[in-house]
């Protein structure tokens, strides 16, 4: 099944109602990334791309603009247009031009969600600087923890990322939010929610000085089954420490359970839309209903058909059954 460049809208804990753009085409690989994170909701990376020069089958600026201009849904309350999906968007060096061209046809704020891997590159920072919001991942201030959690391609080092994020923040272009995905494990695997880890994260965040710090834990089934969520009690303890050290006005604790009034969306091919959404963001049945503004009775046969055709599978978790693309 082919997938479109544009997908969603997604109802996000962080961004509200967001229309996604995936700028590396799904070719032979389910994911196009230079990380193989233990917590990734999309599963493992088959082949880690080291640099933009290794990325193939890239979406062009013209394809993005054409897809947005001809997108058949009418969504009347978007909060963001977001570059994310099955790829690390900064691997496509057309990103900055895409953002500039989108502004000619839309007034919706533009966000880029990045794993921060390439922010040491000036061309990547220039591209990111054109967005309204950059949500950049930083799981640890320690190299060994970073390597254990993100499992990056060879040559990607934490100190380069930290220095690149500092340079991005100094550009005073987009609002820069640092996302800290806090993890625990059930087998002693190295994770980032201990007191020493939190102290180091605070030290690094003081150096970067971002506009916002987002603290959250996993809510979807991760790539590794030994990775588990941090408890809500522990999250709140950590958030309190961040408040004290970094300022309550910029620390945001992101918890599950977002609810929002549904939009008016016109559907052309519901099966494709559901698949496109689940391909980029594993969802429960109810999350698909909320994001795409459809009724339970309308969605049930679509989900059943995709499962029967082995396009998606159900994965059980403590938060319910999530559907993930095969």
mmCIF file with all atom_site columns, N, CA and C in Angstrom, residues 196-223:
data_model
loop_
_atom_site.group_PDB
_atom_site.id
_atom_site.type_symbol
_atom_site.label_atom_id
_atom_site.label_alt_id
_atom_site.label_comp_id
_atom_site.label_asym_id
_atom_site.label_entity_id
_atom_site.label_seq_id
_atom_site.pdbx_PDB_ins_code
_atom_site.Cartn_x
_atom_site.Cartn_y
_atom_site.Cartn_z
_atom_site.occupancy
_atom_site.B_iso_or_equiv
_atom_site.pdbx_formal_charge
_atom_site.auth_seq_id
_atom_site.auth_comp_id
_atom_site.auth_asym_id
_atom_site.auth_atom_id
_atom_site.pdbx_PDB_model_num
ATOM 1  N N  . UNK A 1 196 ? 21.007 11.010 39.346 1.00 0.00 ? 196 UNK A N  1
ATOM 2  C CA . UNK A 1 196 ? 22.208 11.523 38.664 1.00 0.00 ? 196 UNK A CA 1
ATOM 3  C C  . UNK A 1 196 ? 21.933 11.924 37.215 1.00 0.00 ? 196 UNK A C  1
ATOM 4  N N  . UNK A 1 197 ? 21.096 11.150 36.529 1.00 0.00 ? 197 UNK A N  1
ATOM 5  C CA . UNK A 1 197 ? 20.757 11.510 35.149 1.00 0.00 ? 197 UNK A CA 1
ATOM 6  C C  . UNK A 1 197 ? 20.009 12.845 35.105 1.00 0.00 ? 197 UNK A C  1
ATOM 7  N N  . UNK A 1 198 ? 19.062 13.033 35.997 1.00 0.00 ? 198 UNK A N  1
ATOM 8  C CA . UNK A 1 198 ? 18.294 14.273 36.017 1.00 0.00 ? 198 UNK A CA 1
ATOM 9  C C  . UNK A 1 198 ? 19.202 15.462 36.314 1.00 0.00 ? 198 UNK A C  1
ATOM 10 N N  . UNK A 1 199 ? 20.128 15.302 37.243 1.00 0.00 ? 199 UNK A N  1
ATOM 11 C CA . UNK A 1 199 ? 21.067 16.384 37.552 1.00 0.00 ? 199 UNK A CA 1
ATOM 12 C C  . UNK A 1 199 ? 21.891 16.767 36.328 1.00 0.00 ? 199 UNK A C  1
ATOM 13 N N  . UNK A 1 200 ? 22.339 15.776 35.564 1.00 0.00 ? 200 UNK A N  1
ATOM 14 C CA . UNK A 1 200 ? 23.134 16.063 34.368 1.00 0.00 ? 200 UNK A CA 1
ATOM 15 C C  . UNK A 1 200 ? 22.281 16.715 33.289 1.00 0.00 ? 200 UNK A C  1
ATOM 16 N N  . UNK A 1 201 ? 21.043 16.261 33.140 1.00 0.00 ? 201 UNK A N  1
ATOM 17 C CA . UNK A 1 201 ? 20.150 16.884 32.175 1.00 0.00 ? 201 UNK A CA 1
ATOM 18 C C  . UNK A 1 201 ? 19.942 18.357 32.503 1.00 0.00 ? 201 UNK A C  1
ATOM 19 N N  . UNK A 1 202 ? 19.755 18.665 33.769 1.00 0.00 ? 202 UNK A N  1
ATOM 20 C CA . UNK A 1 202 ? 19.559 20.059 34.183 1.00 0.00 ? 202 UNK A CA 1
ATOM 21 C C  . UNK A 1 202 ? 20.796 20.891 33.854 1.00 0.00 ? 202 UNK A C  1
ATOM 22 N N  . UNK A 1 203 ? 21.961 20.343 34.107 1.00 0.00 ? 203 UNK A N  1
ATOM 23 C CA . UNK A 1 203 ? 23.207 21.048 33.780 1.00 0.00 ? 203 UNK A CA 1
ATOM 24 C C  . UNK A 1 203 ? 23.290 21.375 32.292 1.00 0.00 ? 203 UNK A C  1
ATOM 25 N N  . UNK A 1 204 ? 22.979 20.407 31.451 1.00 0.00 ? 204 UNK A N  1
ATOM 26 C CA . UNK A 1 204 ? 23.046 20.607 29.999 1.00 0.00 ? 204 UNK A CA 1
ATOM 27 C C  . UNK A 1 204 ? 21.968 21.587 29.534 1.00 0.00 ? 204 UNK A C  1
ATOM 28 N N  . UNK A 1 205 ? 20.776 21.489 30.100 1.00 0.00 ? 205 UNK A N  1
ATOM 29 C CA . UNK A 1 205 ? 19.690 22.392 29.704 1.00 0.00 ? 205 UNK A CA 1
ATOM 30 C C  . UNK A 1 205 ? 19.995 23.837 30.085 1.00 0.00 ? 205 UNK A C  1
ATOM 31 N N  . UNK A 1 206 ? 20.678 24.043 31.194 1.00 0.00 ? 206 UNK A N  1
ATOM 32 C CA . UNK A 1 206 ? 21.089 25.392 31.564 1.00 0.00 ? 206 UNK A CA 1
ATOM 33 C C  . UNK A 1 206 ? 22.056 25.956 30.528 1.00 0.00 ? 206 UNK A C  1
ATOM 34 N N  . UNK A 1 207 ? 22.906 25.096 29.971 1.00 0.00 ? 207 UNK A N  1
ATOM 35 C CA . UNK A 1 207 ? 23.843 25.529 28.926 1.00 0.00 ? 207 UNK A CA 1
ATOM 36 C C  . UNK A 1 207 ? 23.111 25.873 27.629 1.00 0.00 ? 207 UNK A C  1
ATOM 37 N N  . UNK A 1 208 ? 22.175 25.025 27.212 1.00 0.00 ? 208 UNK A N  1
ATOM 38 C CA . UNK A 1 208 ? 21.440 25.249 25.958 1.00 0.00 ? 208 UNK A CA 1
ATOM 39 C C  . UNK A 1 208 ? 20.487 26.430 26.091 1.00 0.00 ? 208 UNK A C  1
ATOM 40 N N  . UNK A 1 209 ? 19.813 26.550 27.226 1.00 0.00 ? 209 UNK A N  1
ATOM 41 C CA . UNK A 1 209 ? 18.878 27.628 27.526 1.00 0.00 ? 209 UNK A CA 1
ATOM 42 C C  . UNK A 1 209 ? 17.702 27.670 26.539 1.00 0.00 ? 209 UNK A C  1
ATOM 43 N N  . UNK A 1 210 ? 16.950 26.548 26.386 1.00 0.00 ? 210 UNK A N  1
ATOM 44 C CA . UNK A 1 210 ? 15.835 26.517 25.429 1.00 0.00 ? 210 UNK A CA 1
ATOM 45 C C  . UNK A 1 210 ? 14.646 27.349 25.910 1.00 0.00 ? 210 UNK A C  1
ATOM 46 N N  . UNK A 1 211 ? 13.726 27.615 24.996 1.00 0.00 ? 211 UNK A N  1
ATOM 47 C CA . UNK A 1 211 ? 12.517 28.361 25.345 1.00 0.00 ? 211 UNK A CA 1
ATOM 48 C C  . UNK A 1 211 ? 11.556 27.522 26.173 1.00 0.00 ? 211 UNK A C  1
ATOM 49 N N  . UNK A 1 212 ? 11.544 26.226 25.912 1.00 0.00 ? 212 UNK A N  1
ATOM 50 C CA . UNK A 1 212 ? 10.609 25.342 26.598 1.00 0.00 ? 212 UNK A CA 1
ATOM 51 C C  . UNK A 1 212 ? 11.262 23.984 26.810 1.00 0.00 ? 212 UNK A C  1
ATOM 52 N N  . UNK A 1 213 ? 10.888 23.318 27.878 1.00 0.00 ? 213 UNK A N  1
ATOM 53 C CA . UNK A 1 213 ? 11.376 21.966 28.172 1.00 0.00 ? 213 UNK A CA 1
ATOM 54 C C  . UNK A 1 213 ? 10.162 21.083 28.388 1.00 0.00 ? 213 UNK A C  1
ATOM 55 N N  . UNK A 1 214 ? 10.043 20.033 27.596 1.00 0.00 ? 214 UNK A N  1
ATOM 56 C CA . UNK A 1 214 ? 8.897  19.130 27.674 1.00 0.00 ? 214 UNK A CA 1
ATOM 57 C C  . UNK A 1 214 ? 9.342  17.809 28.307 1.00 0.00 ? 214 UNK A C  1
ATOM 58 N N  . UNK A 1 215 ? 8.681  17.425 29.372 1.00 0.00 ? 215 UNK A N  1
ATOM 59 C CA . UNK A 1 215 ? 8.989  16.197 30.074 1.00 0.00 ? 215 UNK A CA 1
ATOM 60 C C  . UNK A 1 215 ? 7.851  15.217 29.855 1.00 0.00 ? 215 UNK A C  1
ATOM 61 N N  . UNK A 1 216 ? 8.159  14.028 29.378 1.00 0.00 ? 216 UNK A N  1
ATOM 62 C CA . UNK A 1 216 ? 7.126  13.030 29.114 1.00 0.00 ? 216 UNK A CA 1
ATOM 63 C C  . UNK A 1 216 ? 7.718  11.638 29.196 1.00 0.00 ? 216 UNK A C  1
ATOM 64 N N  . UNK A 1 217 ? 6.874  10.650 29.131 1.00 0.00 ? 217 UNK A N  1
ATOM 65 C CA . UNK A 1 217 ? 7.317  9.268  29.073 1.00 0.00 ? 217 UNK A CA 1
ATOM 66 C C  . UNK A 1 217 ? 6.527  8.555  27.995 1.00 0.00 ? 217 UNK A C  1
ATOM 67 N N  . UNK A 1 218 ? 6.896  7.326  27.703 1.00 0.00 ? 218 UNK A N  1
ATOM 68 C CA . UNK A 1 218 ? 6.259  6.612  26.600 1.00 0.00 ? 218 UNK A CA 1
ATOM 69 C C  . UNK A 1 218 ? 4.804  6.294  26.935 1.00 0.00 ? 218 UNK A C  1
ATOM 70 N N  . UNK A 1 219 ? 3.962  6.344  25.900 1.00 0.00 ? 219 UNK A N  1
ATOM 71 C CA . UNK A 1 219 ? 2.567  5.937  26.038 1.00 0.00 ? 219 UNK A CA 1
ATOM 72 C C  . UNK A 1 219 ? 2.202  4.862  25.029 1.00 0.00 ? 219 UNK A C  1
ATOM 73 N N  . UNK A 1 220 ? 3.060  4.665  24.021 1.00 0.00 ? 220 UNK A N  1
ATOM 74 C CA . UNK A 1 220 ? 2.830  3.652  22.992 1.00 0.00 ? 220 UNK A CA 1
ATOM 75 C C  . UNK A 1 220 ? 3.841  2.516  23.140 1.00 0.00 ? 220 UNK A C  1
ATOM 76 N N  . UNK A 1 221 ? 3.523  1.329  22.625 1.00 0.00 ? 221 UNK A N  1
ATOM 77 C CA . UNK A 1 221 ? 4.469  0.215  22.737 1.00 0.00 ? 221 UNK A CA 1
ATOM 78 C C  . UNK A 1 221 ? 5.825  0.571  22.115 1.00 0.00 ? 221 UNK A C  1
ATOM 79 N N  . UNK A 1 222 ? 6.922  0.402  22.861 1.00 0.00 ? 222 UNK A N  1
ATOM 80 C CA . UNK A 1 222 ? 8.246  0.780  22.363 1.00 0.00 ? 222 UNK A CA 1
ATOM 81 C C  . UNK A 1 222 ? 8.870  -0.310 21.502 1.00 0.00 ? 222 UNK A C  1
ATOM 82 N N  . UNK A 1 223 ? 10.005 0.040  20.877 1.00 0.00 ? 223 UNK A N  1
ATOM 83 C CA . UNK A 1 223 ? 10.722 -0.937 20.051 1.00 0.00 ? 223 UNK A CA 1
ATOM 84 C C  . UNK A 1 223 ? 11.226 -2.106 20.881 1.00 0.00 ? 223 UNK A C  1
#
